[in-house]
Amino acid sequence: MLQGIRAASEHWLGKIVLAIIFSLLMFGIGIYGVEDLVRGGGSSAVATVGDTKISAEKVRQSYQNQLERYQVQLKRALSPEQARSLGLDRQVMSQLITEAALDQKTRDLGLAVPDSTVLRAIREEKSFQNAQGQFEPQLFYQTLQRAGLNEQGFVREQRSVIARIQLAEAVSGGITVPTALREAVHRYTTERRAVSYLFLQPSDAGQIPAPSDDELKTWYEGNKDRFRAPEYRTVNILVVDPEAVAQSEPVSDEDARKAYDLNKNRYGLPEKRTIQQIVFPDAASAESARKEIEEGTKTFDQVAEARGTSGQELTLGTLSRDELFDKAVGEAAFALPEGGVSQPVKGQFGQVLLRVTKIEPGTVKSFDEVSGEIRKTLALQRAKDKIDDMRDAIEDQRASAKSLADIAAERKLALVAVQAVDGQGKAPDGNRVAGIPDADTTLPAIFRAEIGGDNEPLRTKSGGFIWYDVTKIDAAHDKPFDEVKDAVKTGWMTAETAKRLQTKGRELVEKLDKGASIEDVAKEVGVNPQETSDLARNQPKDMLTSDVVNLIFATPVEKSGSAASGDTRAVFKVTSASVPAFVPDSPSDRTVTQNFQSAIADDVLSQYIADVQKNAGVKVDQAALRKVFGGEY
């Protein structure tokens, strides 16, 4: 069953209905609604699909999980503004509404997934199996623990996921791809062409007379957008950053040592033990085996072998106390001496006997070794606690009409004064303006602001705040002709050269189509003709760019054409085209079938889901949604 779920996740169907992906669990990455499964949803509904409510807490936690996944993929933190620009909030709401609609439909249809199906799906999942392909309870619980899930929540969510996928597969399954479509794709992807061609160089345009001022002005009027100065803004920026504040927060020896004494275990490696475990069906069996070991009748290994446990299955691993999901097992294992065998222990998976084969003592760094790290951590923590108070104080000063420059001087904070910056972060000289904090977030905010506007501070990636005051706006404008005359002349010459090459190319194409050879027309312009074959769509080859190649494929065989290629122009004649025979059910045909089958199924399923949502009725509480995400919807 779970293999089908995994396969479904390869296309859009899976992306819609798959709320839990096992492979992500293995890395401990959050999934849709993980925290909600553990904590339970909130009472306020952000959206309602039929009778199914989507709580604010579920939306909030799903959004946070999605944000964390993006940050892992991008390997950097995202500010709320950046996350919004990526559309994460809308992705989350679309996902939750889709899931709610499918859940509503499965209930309406009376679909139910029995316990046996869920259990079989879990047991067949590769992520929970050992090297021998057998379901491993320890691995199952350890995986859930790393993902922050409990068993009940996981099973409940899997039951919903399986029901959604069964419904989706019933709607979109069994779709076939028409033979005509497969043949068309085959022709498009496998056709190959051969051409003869030549290139016209800028020098082939001939001597171009210098343009008059009237010609330049006319061309300038038609191409003013090329010579338009962007909007520039002058702005003062004040940043309160936790790390900067931390540098002014001295930490005493006494405070640093107190922190060290309270958290010694953080400054070193915890004790680890290599633990072996034998699972028994009941307490009596475990007690009987323990007596055999005590009396010397059997060794621990012999008991394990008799129970069908050996090799990797016998050893839980070399773990610290905190790494053991089963607390009872952890307490018992860490109470044993090296080589010792425990009394029967009632664990999560039944009665067990434990043996510790190796003990790796924990280590703790001295205070002197970690004092610098402790001071930095304490200072940063205090700075973060202080940041909100500083924000309130600065906001009070701004409310009393104090400028950022005055506030910075009074509080001895650095002020970033930007004289002119455009929307791309560049100064009038074309160089990037340095010193703008979190520029990808701050610049858009600056260009949304007005002079003298009451701007809300921006939150920095590090947890600080950014204030900004726009003091001057130089609107975008067309640069005067006299200011850009030299650039206009260069542009005119380039355009005139391209125009003449286009005319020359058209003349050569006409001659080729009337029967002239490529050698004849090449000799006329004094260049060497070229030949190439095995051209494929969208693939550049030799001197031919992909744009020129695509025009070649748009030209009939034995016909000619020309196309711009940088500052040159290609003139070509298509000499042949070939397409391999279409073989149904060949490897390539099966690939095409698989790809289009998924695409067609996606379209069918998307239409079905839209219809389900329409019939069920989707209601979104805009006020509640703004409280979760902020902004307008």
Coordinates of C-alpha atoms in Angstrom, one line a residue, residues 122-612:
I122 CA 3.1 0.5 8.0
R123 CA 4.7 -2.9 8.1
E124 CA 5.4 -2.8 4.3
E125 CA 7.0 0.6 4.5
K126 CA 10.7 0.2 3.7
S127 CA 11.7 3.0 6.1
F128 CA 10.5 0.9 9.0
Q129 CA 12.2 -2.4 7.8
N130 CA 15.6 -3.8 8.7
A131 CA 18.3 -5.0 6.3
Q132 CA 16.4 -8.3 6.0
G133 CA 13.2 -6.6 4.9
Q134 CA 11.4 -7.3 8.2
F135 CA 9.4 -4.7 10.1
E136 CA 11.4 -3.3 13.0
P137 CA 9.3 -1.9 15.9
Q138 CA 12.3 -0.1 17.3
L139 CA 13.0 1.6 14.1
F140 CA 9.4 2.6 13.7
Y141 CA 9.2 4.2 17.2
Q142 CA 12.6 5.9 16.8
T143 CA 11.5 7.4 13.5
L144 CA 8.3 8.7 15.0
Q145 CA 10.2 10.1 17.9
R146 CA 12.6 12.0 15.6
A147 CA 9.7 13.5 13.7
G148 CA 7.9 14.5 16.9
L149 CA 4.9 12.2 16.3
N150 CA 3.1 9.8 18.6
E151 CA 1.7 6.5 17.4
Q152 CA -1.9 7.4 17.6
G153 CA -1.5 10.6 15.7
F154 CA 0.5 8.9 13.0
V155 CA -1.9 6.1 12.5
R156 CA -4.9 8.5 12.4
E157 CA -3.2 10.6 9.7
Q158 CA -2.2 7.5 7.7
R159 CA -5.8 6.3 7.7
S160 CA -6.8 9.7 6.2
V161 CA -4.0 9.7 3.7
I162 CA -4.8 6.2 2.4
A163 CA -8.5 7.1 2.1
R164 CA -7.6 10.2 0.1
I165 CA -5.3 8.3 -2.3
Q166 CA -7.8 5.5 -2.8
L167 CA -10.4 8.1 -3.8
A168 CA -8.0 9.9 -6.0
E169 CA -6.8 6.8 -7.7
A170 CA -10.4 5.7 -8.3
V171 CA -11.0 9.1 -10.1
S172 CA -7.8 9.2 -12.2
G173 CA -6.8 5.6 -12.5
G174 CA -7.0 3.6 -15.7
I175 CA -6.4 6.6 -18.0
T176 CA -4.9 5.7 -21.4
V177 CA -2.8 7.9 -23.7
P178 CA -4.1 8.0 -27.3
T179 CA -1.8 6.4 -29.9
A180 CA -2.1 9.6 -32.1
L181 CA -0.7 11.6 -29.2
R182 CA 2.2 9.2 -28.6
E183 CA 3.1 9.2 -32.3
A184 CA 3.1 13.0 -32.4
V185 CA 5.4 13.2 -29.4
H186 CA 7.6 10.5 -31.1
R187 CA 7.9 12.6 -34.3
Y188 CA 8.6 15.8 -32.4
T189 CA 11.3 14.4 -30.2
T190 CA 13.1 12.1 -32.6
E191 CA 13.1 14.1 -35.8
R192 CA 16.6 15.1 -37.0
R193 CA 17.5 17.6 -39.7
A194 CA 20.4 18.5 -41.9
V195 CA 21.2 22.0 -43.2
S196 CA 23.6 24.0 -45.3
Y197 CA 24.3 27.5 -43.9
L198 CA 26.4 30.6 -43.8
F199 CA 26.8 33.6 -41.5
L200 CA 26.6 37.3 -42.5
Q201 CA 28.9 39.4 -40.4
P202 CA 28.3 43.1 -39.4
S203 CA 30.8 44.1 -42.1
D204 CA 28.5 42.6 -44.7
A205 CA 26.0 45.4 -44.0
G206 CA 28.3 47.7 -45.9
Q207 CA 29.4 51.2 -45.1
I208 CA 26.7 52.9 -43.1
P209 CA 26.6 56.7 -43.4
A210 CA 26.7 58.7 -40.1
P211 CA 23.2 59.5 -39.0
S212 CA 21.9 63.0 -38.8
D213 CA 20.6 64.5 -35.5
D214 CA 17.1 64.3 -36.9
E215 CA 17.5 60.5 -37.5
L216 CA 19.0 60.0 -34.1
K217 CA 16.2 62.0 -32.4
T218 CA 13.5 60.0 -34.3
W219 CA 15.1 56.7 -33.3
Y220 CA 15.5 58.0 -29.7
E221 CA 11.8 58.9 -29.5
G222 CA 10.9 55.4 -30.6
N223 CA 13.2 53.7 -28.1
K224 CA 13.0 56.0 -25.1
D225 CA 12.6 53.1 -22.7
R226 CA 16.2 52.1 -23.4
F227 CA 17.4 55.4 -22.0
R228 CA 15.1 55.7 -19.0
A229 CA 16.6 56.5 -15.6
P230 CA 15.0 54.4 -12.8
E231 CA 13.5 55.8 -9.7
Y232 CA 16.1 56.6 -7.0
R233 CA 15.3 57.0 -3.3
T234 CA 17.3 58.6 -0.5
V235 CA 16.7 56.8 2.8
N236 CA 17.9 56.6 6.4
I237 CA 18.1 53.1 7.9
L238 CA 18.4 52.2 11.6
V239 CA 19.1 48.6 12.6
V240 CA 18.9 47.1 16.0
D241 CA 20.5 43.7 15.7
P242 CA 20.9 41.2 18.6
E243 CA 24.5 40.4 17.8
A244 CA 25.4 44.1 17.8
V245 CA 23.5 44.7 21.0
A246 CA 25.2 41.6 22.5
Q247 CA 28.6 43.1 22.0
S248 CA 27.7 45.9 24.5
E249 CA 26.3 43.4 27.0
P250 CA 29.3 42.3 29.3
V251 CA 28.8 39.0 31.1
S252 CA 30.4 38.6 34.5
D253 CA 32.5 35.6 35.5
E254 CA 29.9 34.7 38.1
D255 CA 27.0 34.6 35.6
A256 CA 29.1 32.6 33.1
R257 CA 30.1 30.1 35.8
K258 CA 26.5 29.7 37.0
A259 CA 25.4 29.0 33.4
Y260 CA 28.2 26.4 33.1
D261 CA 27.3 24.6 36.3
L262 CA 23.6 24.4 35.3
N263 CA 24.4 23.1 31.8
K264 CA 27.6 21.0 32.1
N265 CA 26.1 18.2 30.1
R266 CA 25.9 20.5 27.1
Y267 CA 29.6 21.1 27.0
G268 CA 30.8 17.7 26.1
L269 CA 29.7 14.3 25.1
P270 CA 27.1 12.2 27.0
E271 CA 27.9 8.7 28.2
K272 CA 26.9 6.2 25.5
R273 CA 26.3 2.5 25.8
T274 CA 26.2 -0.3 23.2
I275 CA 22.9 -2.1 24.1
Q276 CA 21.6 -5.4 23.0
Q277 CA 17.9 -6.4 23.4
I278 CA 15.9 -9.6 23.2
V279 CA 12.1 -9.3 23.0
F280 CA 9.8 -11.9 24.6
P281 CA 6.1 -12.4 24.2
D282 CA 5.4 -12.2 27.9
A283 CA 7.0 -11.7 31.3
A284 CA 7.1 -15.5 32.1
S285 CA 9.2 -16.2 29.0
A286 CA 11.6 -13.4 29.8
E287 CA 12.0 -14.5 33.5
S288 CA 12.6 -18.1 32.4
A289 CA 15.4 -17.0 30.0
R290 CA 16.9 -14.7 32.6
K291 CA 17.2 -17.7 35.0
E292 CA 18.9 -19.8 32.3
I293 CA 21.5 -17.1 31.9
E294 CA 22.0 -16.7 35.7
E295 CA 22.4 -20.4 36.1
G296 CA 24.8 -20.7 33.2
T297 CA 22.5 -23.1 31.3
K298 CA 22.5 -20.7 28.3
T299 CA 24.4 -17.6 27.3
F300 CA 22.7 -14.3 26.3
D301 CA 23.7 -15.0 22.7
Q302 CA 22.2 -18.5 22.8
V303 CA 18.9 -17.1 24.2
A304 CA 18.9 -14.5 21.4
E305 CA 19.5 -17.1 18.8
A306 CA 16.7 -19.3 20.1
R307 CA 14.4 -16.3 19.9
G308 CA 15.4 -15.7 16.3
T309 CA 17.3 -12.6 17.1
S310 CA 20.9 -12.2 15.9
G311 CA 23.4 -9.8 14.3
Q312 CA 22.1 -6.3 13.7
E313 CA 18.7 -7.2 15.0
L314 CA 20.2 -8.0 18.4
T315 CA 21.9 -4.6 18.9
L316 CA 19.9 -1.4 19.4
G317 CA 23.1 0.6 18.8
T318 CA 25.5 2.8 20.7
L319 CA 23.2 5.3 22.3
S320 CA 23.0 8.0 25.0
R321 CA 20.2 7.9 27.5
D322 CA 18.3 10.7 25.7
E323 CA 18.6 8.8 22.4
L324 CA 16.6 5.9 23.8
F325 CA 12.9 6.4 22.9
D326 CA 11.8 3.8 25.5
K327 CA 12.5 5.4 28.9
A328 CA 12.1 2.1 30.8
V329 CA 14.7 0.5 28.6
G330 CA 17.0 3.5 29.0
E331 CA 16.8 3.5 32.8
A332 CA 17.5 -0.2 33.0
A333 CA 20.4 -0.2 30.4
F334 CA 22.2 2.7 32.1
A335 CA 21.9 1.0 35.5
L336 CA 23.9 -2.0 34.3
P337 CA 27.6 -2.6 34.5
E338 CA 29.5 -3.4 31.3
G339 CA 28.7 -7.0 30.3
G340 CA 25.7 -7.1 32.7
V341 CA 22.3 -8.5 31.8
S342 CA 19.1 -6.9 33.1
Q343 CA 16.1 -8.3 34.8
P344 CA 13.0 -8.5 32.6
V345 CA 12.0 -5.0 31.6
K346 CA 8.5 -4.0 30.5
G347 CA 9.2 -1.9 27.4
Q348 CA 7.2 -0.4 24.6
F349 CA 7.5 -3.5 22.5
G350 CA 6.9 -6.1 25.2
Q351 CA 9.1 -7.8 27.8
V352 CA 12.8 -7.5 27.1
L353 CA 16.2 -8.6 28.4
L354 CA 19.0 -6.1 28.0
R355 CA 22.8 -6.5 27.9
V356 CA 25.4 -3.7 27.8
T357 CA 28.4 -4.8 25.8
K358 CA 30.4 -1.5 25.9
I359 CA 30.3 1.7 27.9
E360 CA 31.8 5.0 26.5
P361 CA 32.2 7.4 29.4
G362 CA 30.9 10.9 28.9
T363 CA 33.3 13.8 28.7
V364 CA 32.8 17.4 29.9
K365 CA 34.9 20.4 28.8
S366 CA 36.3 22.7 31.5
F367 CA 34.9 26.1 32.2
D368 CA 38.0 27.8 30.7
E369 CA 37.5 25.9 27.5
V370 CA 33.9 27.1 27.0
S371 CA 33.7 30.4 28.8
G372 CA 33.9 32.4 25.6
E373 CA 31.1 30.4 24.1
I374 CA 29.0 30.8 27.3
R375 CA 29.5 34.5 27.5
K376 CA 28.6 35.0 23.8
T377 CA 25.4 32.9 24.3
L378 CA 24.4 34.7 27.4
A379 CA 25.0 38.1 25.9
L380 CA 23.0 37.2 22.8
Q381 CA 20.2 35.8 24.9
R382 CA 20.1 39.0 27.0
A383 CA 20.2 41.1 23.8
K384 CA 17.2 39.2 22.3
D385 CA 15.3 39.8 25.6
K386 CA 16.2 43.5 25.4
I387 CA 15.4 43.9 21.7
D388 CA 11.6 44.1 22.2
D389 CA 12.1 46.8 24.9
M390 CA 14.4 48.8 22.5
R391 CA 11.8 48.5 19.8
D392 CA 9.1 49.9 22.0
A393 CA 11.3 52.7 23.2
I394 CA 12.3 53.6 19.6
E395 CA 8.7 53.5 18.5
D396 CA 7.8 55.9 21.3
Q397 CA 10.5 58.3 20.1
R398 CA 9.3 58.0 16.5
A399 CA 5.7 58.7 17.7
S400 CA 7.0 61.9 19.2
A401 CA 8.3 63.0 15.8
K402 CA 12.0 62.2 16.3
S403 CA 14.0 61.4 13.2
L404 CA 15.9 58.2 12.8
A405 CA 19.1 60.3 12.7
D406 CA 18.4 61.8 16.1
I407 CA 17.4 58.5 17.6
A408 CA 20.6 56.9 16.3
A409 CA 22.7 59.7 17.7
E410 CA 21.0 59.6 21.1
R411 CA 21.2 55.8 21.5
K412 CA 24.7 55.6 19.9
L413 CA 23.4 53.3 17.1
A414 CA 24.8 53.2 13.6
L415 CA 22.7 55.0 11.0
V416 CA 22.9 53.8 7.4
A417 CA 22.4 56.9 5.2
V418 CA 21.8 55.9 1.6
Q419 CA 22.0 58.9 -0.8
A420 CA 20.5 57.2 -3.9
V421 CA 19.4 53.6 -4.5
D422 CA 17.1 52.1 -7.2
G423 CA 14.8 49.1 -6.8
Q424 CA 17.7 46.7 -7.7
G425 CA 19.9 48.0 -5.0
K426 CA 22.2 50.0 -7.3
A427 CA 23.5 53.6 -7.2
P428 CA 23.4 55.9 -10.2
D429 CA 26.9 54.8 -11.1
G430 CA 25.7 51.3 -11.6
N431 CA 27.5 49.9 -8.5
R432 CA 25.6 48.0 -5.8
V433 CA 24.9 50.1 -2.7
A434 CA 26.6 48.5 0.3
G435 CA 25.3 48.4 3.9
I436 CA 21.5 47.9 3.3
P437 CA 20.6 45.2 5.8
D438 CA 18.4 42.2 4.5
A439 CA 18.3 44.0 1.2
D440 CA 16.0 41.5 -0.4
T441 CA 13.3 42.4 2.2
T442 CA 14.2 46.0 3.0
L443 CA 14.4 47.3 -0.6
P444 CA 10.9 46.4 -1.6
A445 CA 9.6 47.9 1.7
I446 CA 11.6 51.1 1.0
F447 CA 10.0 51.4 -2.5
R448 CA 6.5 50.9 -1.1
A449 CA 7.0 53.7 1.4
E450 CA 6.2 57.4 1.1
I451 CA 8.2 60.4 2.3
G452 CA 7.2 61.0 5.9
G453 CA 5.2 57.8 6.1
D454 CA 4.7 55.9 9.4
N455 CA 6.5 52.7 8.4
E456 CA 6.3 49.6 10.5
P457 CA 9.7 48.2 11.5
L458 CA 10.9 45.1 9.6
R459 CA 12.0 42.0 11.5
T460 CA 15.5 40.9 10.5
K461 CA 16.5 37.3 9.9
S462 CA 18.5 37.4 13.2
G463 CA 15.6 38.6 15.2
G464 CA 16.3 42.3 15.2
F465 CA 14.4 45.3 13.7
I466 CA 15.0 47.6 10.8
W467 CA 13.5 51.2 10.7
Y468 CA 13.6 53.2 7.5
D469 CA 12.7 56.8 6.6
V470 CA 12.5 57.8 2.9
T471 CA 13.7 61.4 2.7
K472 CA 13.7 62.0 -1.0
I473 CA 12.3 60.4 -4.2
D474 CA 13.7 61.0 -7.6
A475 CA 11.1 59.7 -10.0
A476 CA 11.9 57.5 -12.9
H477 CA 12.3 59.7 -16.0
D478 CA 13.5 59.7 -19.6
K479 CA 17.0 60.9 -19.9
P480 CA 17.3 64.0 -22.2
F481 CA 18.5 63.3 -25.8
D482 CA 21.6 65.5 -25.3
E483 CA 22.6 63.5 -22.2
V484 CA 22.5 60.1 -24.0
K485 CA 23.3 61.2 -27.6
D486 CA 26.4 58.9 -27.8
A487 CA 24.5 55.9 -26.5
V488 CA 21.6 56.7 -28.9
K489 CA 24.1 56.7 -31.8
T490 CA 25.5 53.4 -30.8
G491 CA 22.0 51.9 -30.6
W492 CA 21.0 53.4 -33.9
M493 CA 24.1 51.9 -35.6
T494 CA 23.5 48.5 -34.1
A495 CA 19.8 48.6 -35.2
E496 CA 20.7 49.8 -38.7
T497 CA 23.3 47.1 -39.1
A498 CA 20.8 44.4 -38.1
K499 CA 18.2 45.9 -40.5
R500 CA 20.6 45.8 -43.4
L501 CA 21.7 42.2 -42.5
Q502 CA 18.0 41.2 -42.4
T503 CA 17.4 42.7 -45.8
K504 CA 20.6 41.0 -47.2
G505 CA 19.5 37.7 -45.6
R506 CA 16.0 37.9 -47.2
E507 CA 17.7 38.5 -50.6
L508 CA 19.9 35.4 -50.2
V509 CA 16.9 33.3 -49.1
E510 CA 15.0 34.2 -52.2
K511 CA 17.9 33.2 -54.4
L512 CA 18.2 29.8 -52.5
D513 CA 14.5 29.1 -52.9
K514 CA 14.8 29.9 -56.7
G515 CA 17.4 27.2 -57.1
A516 CA 20.8 28.8 -56.3
S517 CA 23.2 26.7 -54.4
I518 CA 24.5 27.6 -51.0
E519 CA 28.0 27.7 -52.5
D520 CA 26.8 30.3 -55.1
V521 CA 25.3 32.7 -52.5
A522 CA 28.2 32.2 -50.1
K523 CA 30.6 33.1 -52.9
E524 CA 28.5 36.2 -53.6
V525 CA 29.1 37.6 -50.1
G526 CA 32.6 36.2 -49.8
V527 CA 32.1 33.7 -46.9
N528 CA 32.5 29.9 -46.6
P529 CA 29.4 27.8 -46.5
Q530 CA 28.9 25.2 -43.8
E531 CA 27.0 21.9 -43.4
T532 CA 25.7 20.1 -40.4
S533 CA 23.4 17.2 -39.7
D534 CA 21.7 15.4 -36.9
L535 CA 20.2 18.6 -35.6
A536 CA 17.7 18.1 -32.7
R537 CA 15.0 20.5 -31.5
N538 CA 16.1 23.0 -28.8
Q539 CA 19.7 21.8 -29.0
P540 CA 22.5 24.2 -30.2
K541 CA 25.1 22.6 -32.5
D542 CA 28.3 23.9 -34.0
M543 CA 27.7 27.7 -34.6
L544 CA 23.9 27.4 -34.6
T545 CA 22.2 28.6 -31.5
S546 CA 19.0 26.8 -30.2
D547 CA 16.9 29.7 -31.5
V548 CA 18.3 29.3 -35.0
V549 CA 17.9 25.5 -34.7
N550 CA 14.2 25.9 -33.8
L551 CA 13.6 28.1 -36.8
I552 CA 15.3 25.4 -39.0
F553 CA 12.7 23.0 -37.6
A554 CA 9.9 25.4 -38.5
T555 CA 11.1 25.6 -42.1
P556 CA 10.0 23.0 -44.7
V557 CA 12.6 20.7 -46.2
E558 CA 14.3 22.2 -49.4
K559 CA 13.2 25.7 -48.2
S560 CA 15.5 28.4 -46.8
G561 CA 15.4 30.9 -44.0
S562 CA 17.4 33.4 -42.0
A563 CA 17.6 34.3 -38.4
A564 CA 19.5 36.8 -36.2
S565 CA 22.3 35.2 -34.1
G566 CA 23.9 37.8 -31.8
D567 CA 25.4 40.6 -34.0
T568 CA 25.5 38.2 -37.0
R569 CA 22.8 36.6 -39.1
A570 CA 22.5 33.0 -40.2
V571 CA 21.2 32.1 -43.7
F572 CA 20.3 28.4 -44.1
K573 CA 18.7 25.8 -46.4
V574 CA 17.1 22.7 -44.9
T575 CA 18.4 19.8 -46.9
S576 CA 16.8 16.8 -45.2
A577 CA 14.7 15.6 -42.3
S578 CA 14.3 12.1 -40.9
V579 CA 12.1 10.4 -38.3
P580 CA 12.6 6.8 -37.0
A581 CA 9.7 4.5 -37.3
F582 CA 7.2 4.6 -34.4
V583 CA 7.3 1.3 -32.4
P584 CA 4.4 0.9 -30.0
D585 CA 5.4 -0.3 -26.5
S586 CA 9.1 0.4 -27.1
P587 CA 11.0 1.8 -24.1
S588 CA 10.7 5.3 -25.4
D589 CA 7.0 4.9 -26.1
R590 CA 6.5 3.5 -22.6
T591 CA 8.2 6.6 -21.1
V592 CA 6.0 8.9 -23.2
T593 CA 3.0 7.0 -22.1
Q594 CA 4.0 7.2 -18.4
N595 CA 4.7 10.9 -18.5
F596 CA 1.4 11.8 -20.4
Q597 CA -0.6 9.4 -18.3
S598 CA 0.5 11.3 -15.2
A599 CA -0.2 14.6 -16.8
I600 CA -3.7 13.6 -18.0
A601 CA -4.5 12.1 -14.6
D602 CA -3.4 15.3 -13.0
D603 CA -5.8 17.3 -15.1
V604 CA -8.7 14.9 -14.4
L605 CA -8.0 14.9 -10.7
S606 CA -7.6 18.7 -10.5
Q607 CA -11.0 19.1 -12.1
Y608 CA -12.5 16.6 -9.8
I609 CA -11.1 18.3 -6.7
A610 CA -12.3 21.7 -7.9
D611 CA -15.8 20.2 -8.4
V612 CA -15.7 18.6 -4.9

